[in-house]
mmCIF file with all atom_site columns, C-alpha atoms in Angstrom:
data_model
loop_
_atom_site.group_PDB
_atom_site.id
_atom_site.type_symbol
_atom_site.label_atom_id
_atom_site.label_alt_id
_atom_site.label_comp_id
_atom_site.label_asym_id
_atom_site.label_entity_id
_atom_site.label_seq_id
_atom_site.pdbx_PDB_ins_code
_atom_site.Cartn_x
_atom_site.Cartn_y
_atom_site.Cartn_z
_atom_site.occupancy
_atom_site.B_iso_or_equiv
_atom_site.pdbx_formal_charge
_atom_site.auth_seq_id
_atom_site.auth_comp_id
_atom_site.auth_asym_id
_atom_site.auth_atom_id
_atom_site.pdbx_PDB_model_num
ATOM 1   C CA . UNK A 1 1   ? 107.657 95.783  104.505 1.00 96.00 ? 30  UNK A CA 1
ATOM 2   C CA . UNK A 1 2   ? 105.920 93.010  103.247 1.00 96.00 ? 31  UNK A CA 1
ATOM 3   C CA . UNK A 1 3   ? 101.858 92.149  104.172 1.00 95.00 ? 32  UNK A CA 1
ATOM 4   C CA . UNK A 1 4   ? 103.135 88.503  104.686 1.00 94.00 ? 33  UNK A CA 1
ATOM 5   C CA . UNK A 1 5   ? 106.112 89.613  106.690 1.00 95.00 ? 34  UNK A CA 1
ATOM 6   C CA . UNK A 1 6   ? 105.942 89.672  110.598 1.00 95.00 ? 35  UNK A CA 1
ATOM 7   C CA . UNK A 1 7   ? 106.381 92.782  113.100 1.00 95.00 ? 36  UNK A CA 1
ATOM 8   C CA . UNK A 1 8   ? 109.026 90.461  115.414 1.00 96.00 ? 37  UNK A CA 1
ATOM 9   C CA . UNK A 1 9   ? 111.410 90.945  112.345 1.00 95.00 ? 38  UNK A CA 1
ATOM 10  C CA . UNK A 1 10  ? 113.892 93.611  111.959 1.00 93.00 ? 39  UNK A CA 1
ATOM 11  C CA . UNK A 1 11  ? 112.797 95.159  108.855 1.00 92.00 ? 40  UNK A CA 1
ATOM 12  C CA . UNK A 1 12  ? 116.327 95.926  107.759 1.00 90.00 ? 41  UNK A CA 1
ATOM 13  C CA . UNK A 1 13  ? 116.297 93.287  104.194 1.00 90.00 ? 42  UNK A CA 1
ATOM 14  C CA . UNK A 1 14  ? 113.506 91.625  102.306 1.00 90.00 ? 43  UNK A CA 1
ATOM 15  C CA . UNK A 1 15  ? 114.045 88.379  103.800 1.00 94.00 ? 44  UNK A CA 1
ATOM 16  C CA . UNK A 1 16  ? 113.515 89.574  106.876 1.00 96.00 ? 45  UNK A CA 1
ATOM 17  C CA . UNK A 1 17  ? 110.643 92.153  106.429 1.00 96.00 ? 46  UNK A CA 1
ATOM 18  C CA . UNK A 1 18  ? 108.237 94.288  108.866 1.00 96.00 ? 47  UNK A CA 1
ATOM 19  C CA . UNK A 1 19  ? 104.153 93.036  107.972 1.00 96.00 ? 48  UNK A CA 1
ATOM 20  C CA . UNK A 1 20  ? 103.011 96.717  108.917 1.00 95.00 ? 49  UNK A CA 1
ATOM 21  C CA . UNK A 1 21  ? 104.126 100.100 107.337 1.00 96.00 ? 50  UNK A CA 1
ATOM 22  C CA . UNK A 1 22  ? 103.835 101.785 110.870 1.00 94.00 ? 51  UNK A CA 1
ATOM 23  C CA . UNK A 1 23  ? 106.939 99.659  112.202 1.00 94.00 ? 52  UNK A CA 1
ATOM 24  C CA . UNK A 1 24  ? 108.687 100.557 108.990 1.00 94.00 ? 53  UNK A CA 1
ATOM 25  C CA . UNK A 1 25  ? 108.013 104.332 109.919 1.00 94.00 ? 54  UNK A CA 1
ATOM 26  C CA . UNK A 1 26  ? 108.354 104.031 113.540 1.00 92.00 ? 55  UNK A CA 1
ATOM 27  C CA . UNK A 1 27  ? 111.836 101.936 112.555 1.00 93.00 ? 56  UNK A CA 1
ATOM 28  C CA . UNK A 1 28  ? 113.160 104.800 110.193 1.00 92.00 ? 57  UNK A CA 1
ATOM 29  C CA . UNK A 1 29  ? 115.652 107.210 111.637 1.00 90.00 ? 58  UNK A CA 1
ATOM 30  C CA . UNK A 1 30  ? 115.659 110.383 108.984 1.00 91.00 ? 59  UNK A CA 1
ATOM 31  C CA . UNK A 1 31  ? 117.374 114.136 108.773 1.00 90.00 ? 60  UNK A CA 1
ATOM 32  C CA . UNK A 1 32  ? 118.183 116.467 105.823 1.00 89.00 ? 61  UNK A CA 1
ATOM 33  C CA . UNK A 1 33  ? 121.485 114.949 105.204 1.00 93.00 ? 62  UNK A CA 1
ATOM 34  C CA . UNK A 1 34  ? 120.140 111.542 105.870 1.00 92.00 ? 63  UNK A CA 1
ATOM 35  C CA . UNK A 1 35  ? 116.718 110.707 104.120 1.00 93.00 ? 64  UNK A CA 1
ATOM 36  C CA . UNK A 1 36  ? 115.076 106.895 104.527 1.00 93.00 ? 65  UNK A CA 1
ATOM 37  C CA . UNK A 1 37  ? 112.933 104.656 102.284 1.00 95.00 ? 66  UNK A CA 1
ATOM 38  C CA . UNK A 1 38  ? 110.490 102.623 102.937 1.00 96.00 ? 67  UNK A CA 1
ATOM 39  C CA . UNK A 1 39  ? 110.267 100.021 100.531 1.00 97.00 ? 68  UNK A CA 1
ATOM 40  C CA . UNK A 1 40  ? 106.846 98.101  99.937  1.00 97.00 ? 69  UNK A CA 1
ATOM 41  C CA . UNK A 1 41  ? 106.094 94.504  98.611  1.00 97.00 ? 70  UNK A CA 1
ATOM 42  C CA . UNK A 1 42  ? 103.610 94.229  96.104  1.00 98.00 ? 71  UNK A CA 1
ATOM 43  C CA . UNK A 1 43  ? 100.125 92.932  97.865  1.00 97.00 ? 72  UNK A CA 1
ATOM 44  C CA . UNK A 1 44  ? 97.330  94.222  99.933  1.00 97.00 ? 73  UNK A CA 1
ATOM 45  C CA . UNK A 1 45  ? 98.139  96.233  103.139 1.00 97.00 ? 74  UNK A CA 1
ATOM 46  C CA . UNK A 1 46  ? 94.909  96.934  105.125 1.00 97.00 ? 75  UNK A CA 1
ATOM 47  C CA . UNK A 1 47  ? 93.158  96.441  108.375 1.00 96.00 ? 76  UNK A CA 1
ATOM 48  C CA . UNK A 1 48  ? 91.307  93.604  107.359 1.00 95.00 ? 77  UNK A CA 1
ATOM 49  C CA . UNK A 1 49  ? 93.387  91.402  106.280 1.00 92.00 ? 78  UNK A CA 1
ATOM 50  C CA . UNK A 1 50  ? 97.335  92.270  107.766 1.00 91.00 ? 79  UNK A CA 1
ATOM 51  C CA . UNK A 1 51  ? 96.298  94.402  110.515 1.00 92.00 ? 80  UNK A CA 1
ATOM 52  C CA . UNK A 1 52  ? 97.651  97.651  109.342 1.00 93.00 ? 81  UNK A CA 1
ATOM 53  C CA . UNK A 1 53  ? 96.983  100.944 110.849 1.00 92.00 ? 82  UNK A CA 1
ATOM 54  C CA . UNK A 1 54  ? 95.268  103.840 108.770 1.00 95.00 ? 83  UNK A CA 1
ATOM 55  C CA . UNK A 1 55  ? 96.110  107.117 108.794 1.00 95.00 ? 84  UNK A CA 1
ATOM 56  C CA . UNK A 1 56  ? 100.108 107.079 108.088 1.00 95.00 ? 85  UNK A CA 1
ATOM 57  C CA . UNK A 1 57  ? 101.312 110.270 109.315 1.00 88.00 ? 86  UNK A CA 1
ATOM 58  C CA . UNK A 1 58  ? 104.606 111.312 108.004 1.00 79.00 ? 87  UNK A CA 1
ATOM 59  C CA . UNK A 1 59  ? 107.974 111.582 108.649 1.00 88.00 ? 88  UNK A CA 1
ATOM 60  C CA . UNK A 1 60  ? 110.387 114.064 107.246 1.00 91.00 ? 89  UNK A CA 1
ATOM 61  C CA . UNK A 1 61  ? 112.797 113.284 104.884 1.00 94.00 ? 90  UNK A CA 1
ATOM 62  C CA . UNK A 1 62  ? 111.032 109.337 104.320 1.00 94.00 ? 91  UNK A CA 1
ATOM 63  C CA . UNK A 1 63  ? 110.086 108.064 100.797 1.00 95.00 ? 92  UNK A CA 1
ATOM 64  C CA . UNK A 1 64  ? 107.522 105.069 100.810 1.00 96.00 ? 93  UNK A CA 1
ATOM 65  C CA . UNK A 1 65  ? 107.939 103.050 97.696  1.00 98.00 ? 94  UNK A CA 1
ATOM 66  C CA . UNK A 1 66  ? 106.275 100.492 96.423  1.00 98.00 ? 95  UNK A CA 1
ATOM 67  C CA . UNK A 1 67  ? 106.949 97.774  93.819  1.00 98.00 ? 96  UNK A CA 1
ATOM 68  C CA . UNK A 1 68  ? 104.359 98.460  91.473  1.00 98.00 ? 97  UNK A CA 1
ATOM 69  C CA . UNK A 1 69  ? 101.405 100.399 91.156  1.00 96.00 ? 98  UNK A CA 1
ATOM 70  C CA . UNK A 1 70  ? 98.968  97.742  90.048  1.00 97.00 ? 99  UNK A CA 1
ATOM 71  C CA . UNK A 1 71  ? 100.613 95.346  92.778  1.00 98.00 ? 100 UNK A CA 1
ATOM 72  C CA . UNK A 1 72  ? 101.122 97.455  96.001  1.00 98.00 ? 101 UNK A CA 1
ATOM 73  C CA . UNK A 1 73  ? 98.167  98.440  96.889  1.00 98.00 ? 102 UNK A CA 1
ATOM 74  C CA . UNK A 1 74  ? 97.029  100.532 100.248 1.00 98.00 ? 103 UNK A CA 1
ATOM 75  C CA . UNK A 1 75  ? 93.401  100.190 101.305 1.00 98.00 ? 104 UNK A CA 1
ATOM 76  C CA . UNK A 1 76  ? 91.074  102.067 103.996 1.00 96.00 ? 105 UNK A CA 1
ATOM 77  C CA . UNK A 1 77  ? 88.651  99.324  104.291 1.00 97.00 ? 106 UNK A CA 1
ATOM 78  C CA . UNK A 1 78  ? 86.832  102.718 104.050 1.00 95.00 ? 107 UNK A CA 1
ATOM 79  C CA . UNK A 1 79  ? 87.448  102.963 107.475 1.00 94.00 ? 108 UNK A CA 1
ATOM 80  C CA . UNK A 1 80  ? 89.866  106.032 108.012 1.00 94.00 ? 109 UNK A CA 1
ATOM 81  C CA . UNK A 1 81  ? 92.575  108.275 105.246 1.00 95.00 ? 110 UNK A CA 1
ATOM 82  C CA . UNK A 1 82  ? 94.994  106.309 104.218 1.00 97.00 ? 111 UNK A CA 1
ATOM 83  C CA . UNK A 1 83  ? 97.755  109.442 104.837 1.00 96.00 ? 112 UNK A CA 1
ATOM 84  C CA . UNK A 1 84  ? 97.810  112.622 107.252 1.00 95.00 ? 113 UNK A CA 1
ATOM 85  C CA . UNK A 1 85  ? 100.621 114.291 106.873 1.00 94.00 ? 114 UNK A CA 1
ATOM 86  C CA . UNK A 1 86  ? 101.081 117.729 108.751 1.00 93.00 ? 115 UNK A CA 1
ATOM 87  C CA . UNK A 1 87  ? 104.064 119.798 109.055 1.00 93.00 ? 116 UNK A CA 1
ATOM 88  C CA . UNK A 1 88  ? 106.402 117.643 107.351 1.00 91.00 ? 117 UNK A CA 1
ATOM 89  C CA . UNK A 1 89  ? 109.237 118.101 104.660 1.00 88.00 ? 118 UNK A CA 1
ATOM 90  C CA . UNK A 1 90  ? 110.581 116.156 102.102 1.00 91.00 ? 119 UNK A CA 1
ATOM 91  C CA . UNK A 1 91  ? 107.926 113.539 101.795 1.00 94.00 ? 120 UNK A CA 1
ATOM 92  C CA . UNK A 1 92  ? 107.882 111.363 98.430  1.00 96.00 ? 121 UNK A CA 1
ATOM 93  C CA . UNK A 1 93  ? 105.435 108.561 97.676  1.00 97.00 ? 122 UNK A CA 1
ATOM 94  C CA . UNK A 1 94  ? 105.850 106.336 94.551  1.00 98.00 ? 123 UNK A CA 1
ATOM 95  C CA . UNK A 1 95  ? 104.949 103.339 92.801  1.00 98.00 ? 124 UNK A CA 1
ATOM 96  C CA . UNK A 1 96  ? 101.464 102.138 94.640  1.00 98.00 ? 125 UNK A CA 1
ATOM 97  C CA . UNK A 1 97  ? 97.907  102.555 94.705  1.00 98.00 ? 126 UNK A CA 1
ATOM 98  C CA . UNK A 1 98  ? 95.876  104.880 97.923  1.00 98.00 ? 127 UNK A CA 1
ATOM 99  C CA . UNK A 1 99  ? 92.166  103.197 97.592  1.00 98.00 ? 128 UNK A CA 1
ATOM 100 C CA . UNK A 1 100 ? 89.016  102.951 99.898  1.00 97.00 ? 129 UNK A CA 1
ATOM 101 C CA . UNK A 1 101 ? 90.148  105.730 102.211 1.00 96.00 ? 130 UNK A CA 1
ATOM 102 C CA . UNK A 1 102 ? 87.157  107.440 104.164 1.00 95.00 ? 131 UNK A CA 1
ATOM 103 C CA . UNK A 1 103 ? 87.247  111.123 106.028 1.00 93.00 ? 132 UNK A CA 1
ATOM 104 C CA . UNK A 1 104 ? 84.650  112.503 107.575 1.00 88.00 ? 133 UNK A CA 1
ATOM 105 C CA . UNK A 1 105 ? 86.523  115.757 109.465 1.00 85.00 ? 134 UNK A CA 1
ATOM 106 C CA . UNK A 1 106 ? 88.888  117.223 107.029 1.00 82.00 ? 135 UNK A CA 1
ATOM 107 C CA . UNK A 1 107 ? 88.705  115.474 103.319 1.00 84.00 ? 136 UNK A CA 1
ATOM 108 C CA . UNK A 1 108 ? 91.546  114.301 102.210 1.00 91.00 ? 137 UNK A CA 1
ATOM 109 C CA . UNK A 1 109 ? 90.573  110.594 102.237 1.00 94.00 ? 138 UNK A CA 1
ATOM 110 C CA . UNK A 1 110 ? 93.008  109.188 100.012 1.00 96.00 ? 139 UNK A CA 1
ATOM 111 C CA . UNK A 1 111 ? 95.742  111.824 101.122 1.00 96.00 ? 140 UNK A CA 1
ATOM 112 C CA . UNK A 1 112 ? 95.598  114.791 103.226 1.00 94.00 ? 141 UNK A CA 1
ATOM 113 C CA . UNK A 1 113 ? 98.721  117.873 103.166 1.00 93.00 ? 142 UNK A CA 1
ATOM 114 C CA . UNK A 1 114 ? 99.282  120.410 105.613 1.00 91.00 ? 143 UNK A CA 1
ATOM 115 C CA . UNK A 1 115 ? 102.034 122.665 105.370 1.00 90.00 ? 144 UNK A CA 1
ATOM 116 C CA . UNK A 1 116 ? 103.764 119.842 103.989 1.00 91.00 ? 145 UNK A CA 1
ATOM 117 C CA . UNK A 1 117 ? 106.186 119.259 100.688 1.00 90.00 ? 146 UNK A CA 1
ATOM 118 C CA . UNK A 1 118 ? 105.031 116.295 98.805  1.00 92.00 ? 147 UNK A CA 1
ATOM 119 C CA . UNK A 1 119 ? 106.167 114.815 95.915  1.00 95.00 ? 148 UNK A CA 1
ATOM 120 C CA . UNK A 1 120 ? 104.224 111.600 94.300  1.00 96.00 ? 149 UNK A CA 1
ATOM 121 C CA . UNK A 1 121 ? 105.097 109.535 91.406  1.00 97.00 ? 150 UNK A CA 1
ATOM 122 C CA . UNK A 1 122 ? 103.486 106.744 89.953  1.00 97.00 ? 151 UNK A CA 1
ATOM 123 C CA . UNK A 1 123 ? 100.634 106.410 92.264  1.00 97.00 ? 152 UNK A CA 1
ATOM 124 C CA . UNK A 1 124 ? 96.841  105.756 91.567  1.00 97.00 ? 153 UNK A CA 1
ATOM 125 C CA . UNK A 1 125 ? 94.246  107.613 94.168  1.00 97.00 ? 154 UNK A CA 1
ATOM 126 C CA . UNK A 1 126 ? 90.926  106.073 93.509  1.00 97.00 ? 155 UNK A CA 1
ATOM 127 C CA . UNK A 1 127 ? 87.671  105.340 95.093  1.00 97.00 ? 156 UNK A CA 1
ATOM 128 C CA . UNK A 1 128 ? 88.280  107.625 98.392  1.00 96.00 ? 157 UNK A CA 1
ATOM 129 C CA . UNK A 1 129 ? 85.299  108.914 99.953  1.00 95.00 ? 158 UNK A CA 1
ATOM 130 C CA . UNK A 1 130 ? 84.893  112.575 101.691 1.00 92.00 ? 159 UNK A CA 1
ATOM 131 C CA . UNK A 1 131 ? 81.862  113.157 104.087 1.00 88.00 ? 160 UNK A CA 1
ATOM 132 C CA . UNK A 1 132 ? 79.430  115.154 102.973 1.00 80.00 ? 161 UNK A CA 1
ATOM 133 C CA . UNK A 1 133 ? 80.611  118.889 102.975 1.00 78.00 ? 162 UNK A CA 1
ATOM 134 C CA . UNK A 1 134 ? 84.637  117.909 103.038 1.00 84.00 ? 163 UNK A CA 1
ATOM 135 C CA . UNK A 1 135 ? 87.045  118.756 100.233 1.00 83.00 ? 164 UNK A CA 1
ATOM 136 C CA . UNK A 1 136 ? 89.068  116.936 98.187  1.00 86.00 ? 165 UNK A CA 1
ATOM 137 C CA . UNK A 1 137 ? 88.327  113.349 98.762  1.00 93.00 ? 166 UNK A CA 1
ATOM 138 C CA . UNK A 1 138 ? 90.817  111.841 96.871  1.00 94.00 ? 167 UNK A CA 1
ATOM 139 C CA . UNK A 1 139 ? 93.785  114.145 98.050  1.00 94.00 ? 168 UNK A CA 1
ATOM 140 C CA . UNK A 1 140 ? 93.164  117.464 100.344 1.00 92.00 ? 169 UNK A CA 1
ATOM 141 C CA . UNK A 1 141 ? 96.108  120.131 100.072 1.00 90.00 ? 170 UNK A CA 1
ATOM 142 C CA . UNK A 1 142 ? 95.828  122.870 102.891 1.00 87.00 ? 171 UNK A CA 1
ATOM 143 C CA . UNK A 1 143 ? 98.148  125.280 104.188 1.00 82.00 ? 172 UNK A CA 1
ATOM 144 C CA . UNK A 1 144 ? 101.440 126.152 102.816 1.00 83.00 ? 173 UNK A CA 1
ATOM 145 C CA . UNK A 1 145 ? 102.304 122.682 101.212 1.00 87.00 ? 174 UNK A CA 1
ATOM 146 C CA . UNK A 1 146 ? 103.999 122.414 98.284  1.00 86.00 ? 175 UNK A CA 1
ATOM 147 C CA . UNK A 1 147 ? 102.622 119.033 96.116  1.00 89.00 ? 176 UNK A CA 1
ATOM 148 C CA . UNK A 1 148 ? 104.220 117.359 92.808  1.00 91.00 ? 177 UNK A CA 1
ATOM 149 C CA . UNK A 1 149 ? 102.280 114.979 91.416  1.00 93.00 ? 178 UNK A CA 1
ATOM 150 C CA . UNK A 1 150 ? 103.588 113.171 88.263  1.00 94.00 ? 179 UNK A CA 1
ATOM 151 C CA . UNK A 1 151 ? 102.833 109.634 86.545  1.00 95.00 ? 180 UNK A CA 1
ATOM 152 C CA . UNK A 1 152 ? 99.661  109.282 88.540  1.00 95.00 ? 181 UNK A CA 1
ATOM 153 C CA . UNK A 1 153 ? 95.852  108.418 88.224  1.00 94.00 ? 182 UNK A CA 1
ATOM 154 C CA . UNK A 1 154 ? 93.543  110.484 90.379  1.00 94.00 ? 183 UNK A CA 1
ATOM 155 C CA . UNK A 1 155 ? 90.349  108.787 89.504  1.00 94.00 ? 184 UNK A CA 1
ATOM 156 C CA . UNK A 1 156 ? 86.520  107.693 91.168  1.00 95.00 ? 185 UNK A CA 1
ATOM 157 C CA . UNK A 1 157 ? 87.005  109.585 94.408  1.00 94.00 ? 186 UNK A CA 1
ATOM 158 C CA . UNK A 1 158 ? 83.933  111.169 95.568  1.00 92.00 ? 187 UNK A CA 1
ATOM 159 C CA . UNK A 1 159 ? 83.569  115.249 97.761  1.00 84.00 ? 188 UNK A CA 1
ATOM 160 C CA . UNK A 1 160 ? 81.417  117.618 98.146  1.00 80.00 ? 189 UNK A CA 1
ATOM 161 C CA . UNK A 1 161 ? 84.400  119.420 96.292  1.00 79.00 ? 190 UNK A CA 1
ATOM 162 C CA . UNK A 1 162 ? 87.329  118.890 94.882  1.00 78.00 ? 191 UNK A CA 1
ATOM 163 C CA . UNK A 1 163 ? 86.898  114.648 94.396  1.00 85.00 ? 192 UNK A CA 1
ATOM 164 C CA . UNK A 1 164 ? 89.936  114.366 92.905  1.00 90.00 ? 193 UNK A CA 1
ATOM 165 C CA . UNK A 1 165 ? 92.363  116.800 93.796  1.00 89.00 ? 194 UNK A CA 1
ATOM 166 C CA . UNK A 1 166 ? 91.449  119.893 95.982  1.00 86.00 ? 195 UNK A CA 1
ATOM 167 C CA . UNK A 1 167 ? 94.234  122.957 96.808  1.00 83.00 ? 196 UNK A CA 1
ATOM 168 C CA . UNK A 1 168 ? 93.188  125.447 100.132 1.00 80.00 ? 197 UNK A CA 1
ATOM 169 C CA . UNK A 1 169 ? 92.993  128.673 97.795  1.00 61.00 ? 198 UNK A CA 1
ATOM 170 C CA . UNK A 1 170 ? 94.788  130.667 100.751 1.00 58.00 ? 199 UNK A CA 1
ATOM 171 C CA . UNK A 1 171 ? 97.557  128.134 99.206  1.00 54.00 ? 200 UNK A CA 1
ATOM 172 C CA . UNK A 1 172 ? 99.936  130.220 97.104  1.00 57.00 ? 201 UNK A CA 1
ATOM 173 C CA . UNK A 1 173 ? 102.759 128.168 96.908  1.00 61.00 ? 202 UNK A CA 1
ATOM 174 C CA . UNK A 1 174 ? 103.932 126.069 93.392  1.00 67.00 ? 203 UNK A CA 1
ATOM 175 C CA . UNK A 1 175 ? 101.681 123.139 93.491  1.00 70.00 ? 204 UNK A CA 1
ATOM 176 C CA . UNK A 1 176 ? 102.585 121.077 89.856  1.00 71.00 ? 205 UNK A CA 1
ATOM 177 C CA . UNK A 1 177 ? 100.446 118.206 88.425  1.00 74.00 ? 206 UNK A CA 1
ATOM 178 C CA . UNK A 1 178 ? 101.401 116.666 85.138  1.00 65.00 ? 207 UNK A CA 1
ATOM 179 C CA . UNK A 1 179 ? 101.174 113.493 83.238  1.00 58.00 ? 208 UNK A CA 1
#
């Protein structure tokens, strides 16, 4: 996927590349024994300027990667989360920046888990906004999800609680942040 590619491609090679993530999801056919990535160009993917749809729900078994996490860079437009993922497994996101996301129902603006295994690496997940009252702004975990989070910045996200990272306390699962 590439924010200058176009949505008539196939989305199979980086010369010919999808221009929104949602095709590259939609595109991706995933089990246990056969994960799919998702690989990102660096640039700007949001509605305002390449048309691409906010919130990314998941898919199981998919890994969204990005080039870099200065360069590939996913923003709101403070218009809606940037990802909603419920009942999902196997989800891994790497190597790009969640920014500008805005939630006003559940938190989670940047990211939002339910009973859901995530693992992220290398991301940044900064300057999300939470409604007044929500949890978590930056990324919400709720219900039996599992989260790794390595590598990352969790920074300037703003909640009533939680702006950075909130966990559900009925949440008793092994939830690991380091680095």
């Amino acid at each position: 996927v590439d924010p200058t590619g176009s949505n008539d491609n196939n989305g199979t090679s980086p010369v010919s590349p999808f221009k929104n993530i949602t095709y590259g999801l939609l595109s991706v056919i995933t089990n246990s024994t056969n994960p799919g990535t998702i690989h990102l160009a660096d640039g700007t993917y949001s509605p305002s300027t390449n048309d691409n749809y906010f919130p990314l729900g998941g898919k199981q078994y998919v890994s969204i990667v990005g080039t870099s996490k200065e360069g590939t860079i996913l923003n709101g437009d403070s218009l809606s989360s940037i990802f909603y993922f419920e009942d999902n497994e196997d989800i891994t996101i790497s190597d790009l920046t969640v920014t500008k996301g805005y939630e006003s129902n559940n938190g989670g603006a940047g990211i939002y888990v339910k009973n859901t295994n995530l693992f992220l690496d290398s991301i940044t997940v900064s300057y999300n906004v939470a409604d007044e009252n929500r949890y978590g702004s930056g990324i919400r975990v709720d219900d039996d999800s599992e989260i790794n989070i390595q590598n990352s910045i969790i920074s300037h996200n703003y909640g009533a609680q939680g702006g950075g990272v909130y966990i559900d306390d009925t949440n008793y699962n092994n939830n690991i942040i380091k680095n």
